[in-house]
PDB file of C-alpha atoms in Angstrom:
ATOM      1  CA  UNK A   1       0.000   0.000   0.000  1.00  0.00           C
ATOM      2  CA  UNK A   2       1.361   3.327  -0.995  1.00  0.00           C
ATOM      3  CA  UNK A   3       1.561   5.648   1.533  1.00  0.00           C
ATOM      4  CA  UNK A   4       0.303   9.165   0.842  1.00  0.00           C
ATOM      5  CA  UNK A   5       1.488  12.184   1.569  1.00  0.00           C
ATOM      6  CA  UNK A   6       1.544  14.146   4.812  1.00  0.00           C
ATOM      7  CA  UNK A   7      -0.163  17.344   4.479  1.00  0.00           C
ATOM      8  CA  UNK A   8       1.310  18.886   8.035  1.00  0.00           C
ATOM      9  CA  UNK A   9       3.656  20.712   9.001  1.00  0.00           C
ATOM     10  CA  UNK A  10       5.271  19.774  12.573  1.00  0.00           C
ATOM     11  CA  UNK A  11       3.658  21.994  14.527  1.00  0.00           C
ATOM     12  CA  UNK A  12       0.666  21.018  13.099  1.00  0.00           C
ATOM     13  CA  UNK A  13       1.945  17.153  13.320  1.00  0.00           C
ATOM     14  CA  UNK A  14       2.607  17.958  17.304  1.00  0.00           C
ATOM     15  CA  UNK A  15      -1.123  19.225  17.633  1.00  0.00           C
ATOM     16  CA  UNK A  16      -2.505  15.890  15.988  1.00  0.00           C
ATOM     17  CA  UNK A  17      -0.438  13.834  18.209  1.00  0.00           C
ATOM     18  CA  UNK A  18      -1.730  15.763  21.096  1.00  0.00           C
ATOM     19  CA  UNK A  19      -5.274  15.456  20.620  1.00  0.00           C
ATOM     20  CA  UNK A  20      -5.049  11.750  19.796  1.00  0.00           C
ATOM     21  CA  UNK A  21      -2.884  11.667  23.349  1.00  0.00           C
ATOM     22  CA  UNK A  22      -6.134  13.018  24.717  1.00  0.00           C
ATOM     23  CA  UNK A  23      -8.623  11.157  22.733  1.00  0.00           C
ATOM     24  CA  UNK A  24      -6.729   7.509  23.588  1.00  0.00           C
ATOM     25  CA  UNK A  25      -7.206   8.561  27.508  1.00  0.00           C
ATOM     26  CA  UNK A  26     -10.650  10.056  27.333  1.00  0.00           C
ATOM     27  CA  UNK A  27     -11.481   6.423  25.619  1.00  0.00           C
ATOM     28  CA  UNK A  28      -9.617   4.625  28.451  1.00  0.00           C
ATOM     29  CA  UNK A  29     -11.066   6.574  31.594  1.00  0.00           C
ATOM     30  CA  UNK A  30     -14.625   6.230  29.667  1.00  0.00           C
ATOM     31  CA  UNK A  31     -14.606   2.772  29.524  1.00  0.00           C
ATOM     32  CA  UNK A  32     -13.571   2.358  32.803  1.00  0.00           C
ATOM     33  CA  UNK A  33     -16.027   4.516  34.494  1.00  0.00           C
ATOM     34  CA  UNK A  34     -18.897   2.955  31.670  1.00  0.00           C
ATOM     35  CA  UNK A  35     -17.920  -0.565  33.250  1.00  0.00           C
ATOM     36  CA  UNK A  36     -17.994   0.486  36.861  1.00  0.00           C
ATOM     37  CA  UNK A  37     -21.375   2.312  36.357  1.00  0.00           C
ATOM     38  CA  UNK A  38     -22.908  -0.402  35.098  1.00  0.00           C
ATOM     39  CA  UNK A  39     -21.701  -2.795  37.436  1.00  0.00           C
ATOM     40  CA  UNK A  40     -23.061  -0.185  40.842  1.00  0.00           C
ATOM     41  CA  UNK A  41     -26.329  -1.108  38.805  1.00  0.00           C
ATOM     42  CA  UNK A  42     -25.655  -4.552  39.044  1.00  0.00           C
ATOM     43  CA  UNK A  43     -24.901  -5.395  35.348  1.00  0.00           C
ATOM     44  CA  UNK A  44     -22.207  -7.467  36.304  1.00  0.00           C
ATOM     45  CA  UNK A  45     -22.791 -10.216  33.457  1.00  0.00           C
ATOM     46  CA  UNK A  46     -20.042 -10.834  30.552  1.00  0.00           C
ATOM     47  CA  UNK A  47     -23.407  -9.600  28.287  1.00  0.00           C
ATOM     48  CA  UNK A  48     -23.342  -6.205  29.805  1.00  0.00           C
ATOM     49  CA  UNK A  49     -19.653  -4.911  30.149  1.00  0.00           C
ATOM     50  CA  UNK A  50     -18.385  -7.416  27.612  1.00  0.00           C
ATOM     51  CA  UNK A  51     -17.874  -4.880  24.686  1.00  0.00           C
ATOM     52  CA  UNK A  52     -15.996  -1.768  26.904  1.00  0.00           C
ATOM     53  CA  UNK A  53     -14.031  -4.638  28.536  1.00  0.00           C
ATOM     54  CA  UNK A  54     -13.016  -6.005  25.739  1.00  0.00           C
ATOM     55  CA  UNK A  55     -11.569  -2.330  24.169  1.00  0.00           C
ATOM     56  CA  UNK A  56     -10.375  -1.456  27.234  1.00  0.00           C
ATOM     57  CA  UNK A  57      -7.727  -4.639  27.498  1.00  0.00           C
ATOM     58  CA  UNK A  58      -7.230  -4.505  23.562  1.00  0.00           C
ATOM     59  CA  UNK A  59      -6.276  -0.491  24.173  1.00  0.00           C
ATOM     60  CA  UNK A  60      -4.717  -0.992  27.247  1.00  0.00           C
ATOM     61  CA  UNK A  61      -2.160  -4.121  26.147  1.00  0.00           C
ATOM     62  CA  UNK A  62      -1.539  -2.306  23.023  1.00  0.00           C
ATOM     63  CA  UNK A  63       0.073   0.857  24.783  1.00  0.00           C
ATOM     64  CA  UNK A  64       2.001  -1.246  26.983  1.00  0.00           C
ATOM     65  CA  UNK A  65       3.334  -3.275  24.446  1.00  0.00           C
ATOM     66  CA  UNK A  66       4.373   0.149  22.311  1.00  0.00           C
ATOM     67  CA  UNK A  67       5.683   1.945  24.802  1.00  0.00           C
ATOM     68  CA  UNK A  68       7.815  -0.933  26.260  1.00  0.00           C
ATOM     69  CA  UNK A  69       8.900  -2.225  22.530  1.00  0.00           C
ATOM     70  CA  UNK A  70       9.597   1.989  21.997  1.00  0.00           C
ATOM     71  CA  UNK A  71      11.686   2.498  25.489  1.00  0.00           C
ATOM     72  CA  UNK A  72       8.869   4.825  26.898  1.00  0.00           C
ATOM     73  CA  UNK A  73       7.848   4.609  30.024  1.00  0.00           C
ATOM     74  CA  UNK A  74       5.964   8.082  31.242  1.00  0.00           C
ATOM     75  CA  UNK A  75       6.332  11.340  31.652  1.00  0.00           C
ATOM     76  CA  UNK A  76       6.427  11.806  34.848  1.00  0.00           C
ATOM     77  CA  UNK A  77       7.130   8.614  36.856  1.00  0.00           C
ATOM     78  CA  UNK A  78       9.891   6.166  37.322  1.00  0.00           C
ATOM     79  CA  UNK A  79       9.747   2.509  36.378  1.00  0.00           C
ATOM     80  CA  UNK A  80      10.931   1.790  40.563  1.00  0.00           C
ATOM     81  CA  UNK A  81       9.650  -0.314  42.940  1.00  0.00           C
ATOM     82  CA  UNK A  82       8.367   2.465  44.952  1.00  0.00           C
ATOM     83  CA  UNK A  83       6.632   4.237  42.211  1.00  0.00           C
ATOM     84  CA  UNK A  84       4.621   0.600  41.245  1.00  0.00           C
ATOM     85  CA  UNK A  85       4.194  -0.001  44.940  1.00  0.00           C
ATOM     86  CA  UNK A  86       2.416   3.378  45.599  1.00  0.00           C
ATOM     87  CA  UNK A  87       0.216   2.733  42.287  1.00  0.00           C
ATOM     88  CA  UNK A  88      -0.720  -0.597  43.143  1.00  0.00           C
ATOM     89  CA  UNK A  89      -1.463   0.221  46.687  1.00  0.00           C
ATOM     90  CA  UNK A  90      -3.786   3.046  45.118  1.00  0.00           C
ATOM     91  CA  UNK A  91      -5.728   1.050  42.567  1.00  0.00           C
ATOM     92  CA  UNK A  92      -6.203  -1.701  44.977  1.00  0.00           C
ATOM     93  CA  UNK A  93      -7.743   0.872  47.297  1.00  0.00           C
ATOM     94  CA  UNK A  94     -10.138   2.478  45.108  1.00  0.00           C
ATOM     95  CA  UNK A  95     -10.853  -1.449  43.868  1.00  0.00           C
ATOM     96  CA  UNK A  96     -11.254  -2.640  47.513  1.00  0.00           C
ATOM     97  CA  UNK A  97     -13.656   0.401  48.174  1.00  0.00           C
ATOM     98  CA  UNK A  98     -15.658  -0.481  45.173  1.00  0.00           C
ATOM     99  CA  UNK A  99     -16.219  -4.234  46.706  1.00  0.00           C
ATOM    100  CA  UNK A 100     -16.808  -2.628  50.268  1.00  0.00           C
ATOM    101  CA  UNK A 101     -19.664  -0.610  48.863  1.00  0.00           C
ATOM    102  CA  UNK A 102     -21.013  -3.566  47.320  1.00  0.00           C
ATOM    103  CA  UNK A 103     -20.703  -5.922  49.397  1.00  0.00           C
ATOM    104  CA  UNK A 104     -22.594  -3.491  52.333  1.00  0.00           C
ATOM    105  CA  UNK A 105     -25.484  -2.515  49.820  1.00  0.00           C
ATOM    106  CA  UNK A 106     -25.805  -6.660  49.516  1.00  0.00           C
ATOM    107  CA  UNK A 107     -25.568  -7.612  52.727  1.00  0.00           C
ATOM    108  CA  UNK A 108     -25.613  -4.581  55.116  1.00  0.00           C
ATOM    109  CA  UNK A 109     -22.611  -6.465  57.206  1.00  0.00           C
ATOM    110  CA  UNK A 110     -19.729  -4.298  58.138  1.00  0.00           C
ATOM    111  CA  UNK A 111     -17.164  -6.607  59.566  1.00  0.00           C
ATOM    112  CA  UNK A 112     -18.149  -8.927  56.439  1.00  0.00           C
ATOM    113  CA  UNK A 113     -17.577  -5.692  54.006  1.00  0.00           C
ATOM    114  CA  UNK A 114     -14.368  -4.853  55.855  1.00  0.00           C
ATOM    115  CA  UNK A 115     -12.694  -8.051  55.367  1.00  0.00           C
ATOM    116  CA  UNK A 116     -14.317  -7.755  51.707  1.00  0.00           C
ATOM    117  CA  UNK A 117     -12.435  -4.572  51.397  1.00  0.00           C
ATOM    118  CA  UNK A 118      -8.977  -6.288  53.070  1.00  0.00           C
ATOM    119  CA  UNK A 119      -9.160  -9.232  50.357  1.00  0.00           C
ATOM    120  CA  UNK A 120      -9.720  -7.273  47.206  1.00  0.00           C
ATOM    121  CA  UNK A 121      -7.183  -4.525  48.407  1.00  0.00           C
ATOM    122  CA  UNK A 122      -4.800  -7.131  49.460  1.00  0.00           C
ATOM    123  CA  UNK A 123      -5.301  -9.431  46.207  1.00  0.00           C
ATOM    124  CA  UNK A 124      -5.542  -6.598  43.605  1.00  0.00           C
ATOM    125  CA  UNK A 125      -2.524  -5.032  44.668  1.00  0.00           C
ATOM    126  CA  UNK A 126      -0.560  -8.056  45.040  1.00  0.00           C
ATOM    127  CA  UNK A 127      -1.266  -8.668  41.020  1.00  0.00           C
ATOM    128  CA  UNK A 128      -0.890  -4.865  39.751  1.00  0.00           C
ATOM    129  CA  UNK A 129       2.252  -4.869  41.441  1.00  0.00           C
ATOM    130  CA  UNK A 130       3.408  -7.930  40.322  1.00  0.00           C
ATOM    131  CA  UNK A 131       2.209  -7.084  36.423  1.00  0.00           C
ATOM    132  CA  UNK A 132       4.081  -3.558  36.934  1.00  0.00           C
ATOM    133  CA  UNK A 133       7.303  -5.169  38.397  1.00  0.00           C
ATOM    134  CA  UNK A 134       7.465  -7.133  35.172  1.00  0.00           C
ATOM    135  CA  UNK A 135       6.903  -4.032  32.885  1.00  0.00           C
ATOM    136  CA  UNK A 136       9.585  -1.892  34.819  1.00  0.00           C
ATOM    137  CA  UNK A 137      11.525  -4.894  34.453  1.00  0.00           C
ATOM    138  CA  UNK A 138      10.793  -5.367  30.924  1.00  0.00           C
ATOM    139  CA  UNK A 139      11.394  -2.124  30.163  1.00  0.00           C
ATOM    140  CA  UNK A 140      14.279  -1.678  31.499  1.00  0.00           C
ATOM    141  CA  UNK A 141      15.674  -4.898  29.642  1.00  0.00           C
ATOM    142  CA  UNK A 142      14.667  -3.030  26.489  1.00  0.00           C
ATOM    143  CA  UNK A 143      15.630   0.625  26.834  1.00  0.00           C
ATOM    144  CA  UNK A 144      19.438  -1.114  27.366  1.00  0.00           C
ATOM    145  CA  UNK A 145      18.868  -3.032  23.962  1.00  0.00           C
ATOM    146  CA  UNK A 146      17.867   0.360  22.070  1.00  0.00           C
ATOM    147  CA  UNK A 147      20.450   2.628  23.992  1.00  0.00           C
ATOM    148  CA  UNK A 148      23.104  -0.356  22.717  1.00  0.00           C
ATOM    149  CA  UNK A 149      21.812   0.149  19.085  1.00  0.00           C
ATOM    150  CA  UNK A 150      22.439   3.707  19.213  1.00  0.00           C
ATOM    151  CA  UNK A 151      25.552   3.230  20.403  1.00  0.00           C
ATOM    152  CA  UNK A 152      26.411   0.809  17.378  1.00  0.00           C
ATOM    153  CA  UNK A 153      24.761   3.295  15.129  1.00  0.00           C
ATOM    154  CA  UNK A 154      27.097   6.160  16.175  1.00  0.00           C
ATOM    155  CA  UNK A 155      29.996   3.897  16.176  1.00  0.00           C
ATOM    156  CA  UNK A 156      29.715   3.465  12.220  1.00  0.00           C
TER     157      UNK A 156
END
């Protein structure tokens, strides 16, 4: 297929890249919250939150994969244990919370929706830390690989 030709200038280029930065994370965050809404209304079947759920993994492995393969990591944070402590710790929270809330509109048992809320907390952060361990980990690996093809690359 012939690629055609680019009608921008950078600037321009820059702007597009930025609005497609924001576009990709409006799409992420409104999937989320779409799938948490509709599960607080107790459409918690596969039929339900199937489709955002889907999208949502197929976005969200495909920007890990790039920015890994690409040596990004983020802006503003550093692929350290620390760092993917204090976000797992934090999405576990807000996931625990969720399952407290539930689990007290079900049952209206607060020692039983406390330990809910220790569990999920306790399991959810145990897996998003372990996941982000092997990104940073990952990503190091690869950032060395690229820095050692530059280094080839300036060598010639």
């Amino acid at each position: 297929m012939k690629k055609s030709k680019n009608n921008l200038d950078e600037m321009q280029n820059l702007k597009l890249l930025q609005i497609e930065h924001t576009g990709c994370w409006i799409a992420v965050w409104g999937l989320l919250a779409s799938i948490y809404i509709q599960m607080a209304f107790g459409l918690n079947e596969f039929k339900h939150i199937g489709g955002e759920a889907i999208v949502l993994i197929v976005l969200s492995v495909y920007l890990v994969v790039s920015c890994i393969k690409n040596g990004i990591w983020d802006r503003r944070l550093k692929p350290d244990f620390k760092t993917n402590l204090t976000i797992s710790l934090t999405a576990g929270g807000l996931f625990g919370l969720y399952w407290f809330i539930v689990s007290y509109r079900n049952y209206h048992k607060l020692l039983g929706s406390a330990a809910t809320f220790v569990v999920m907390t306790a399991a959810v952060s145990a897996l998003i830390l372990f996941v982000l361990c092997l990104c940073s980990s990952a990503y190091k690996k690869q950032t060395k690989k690229l820095e050692g093809e530059a280094e080839q690359e300036d060598e010639e």
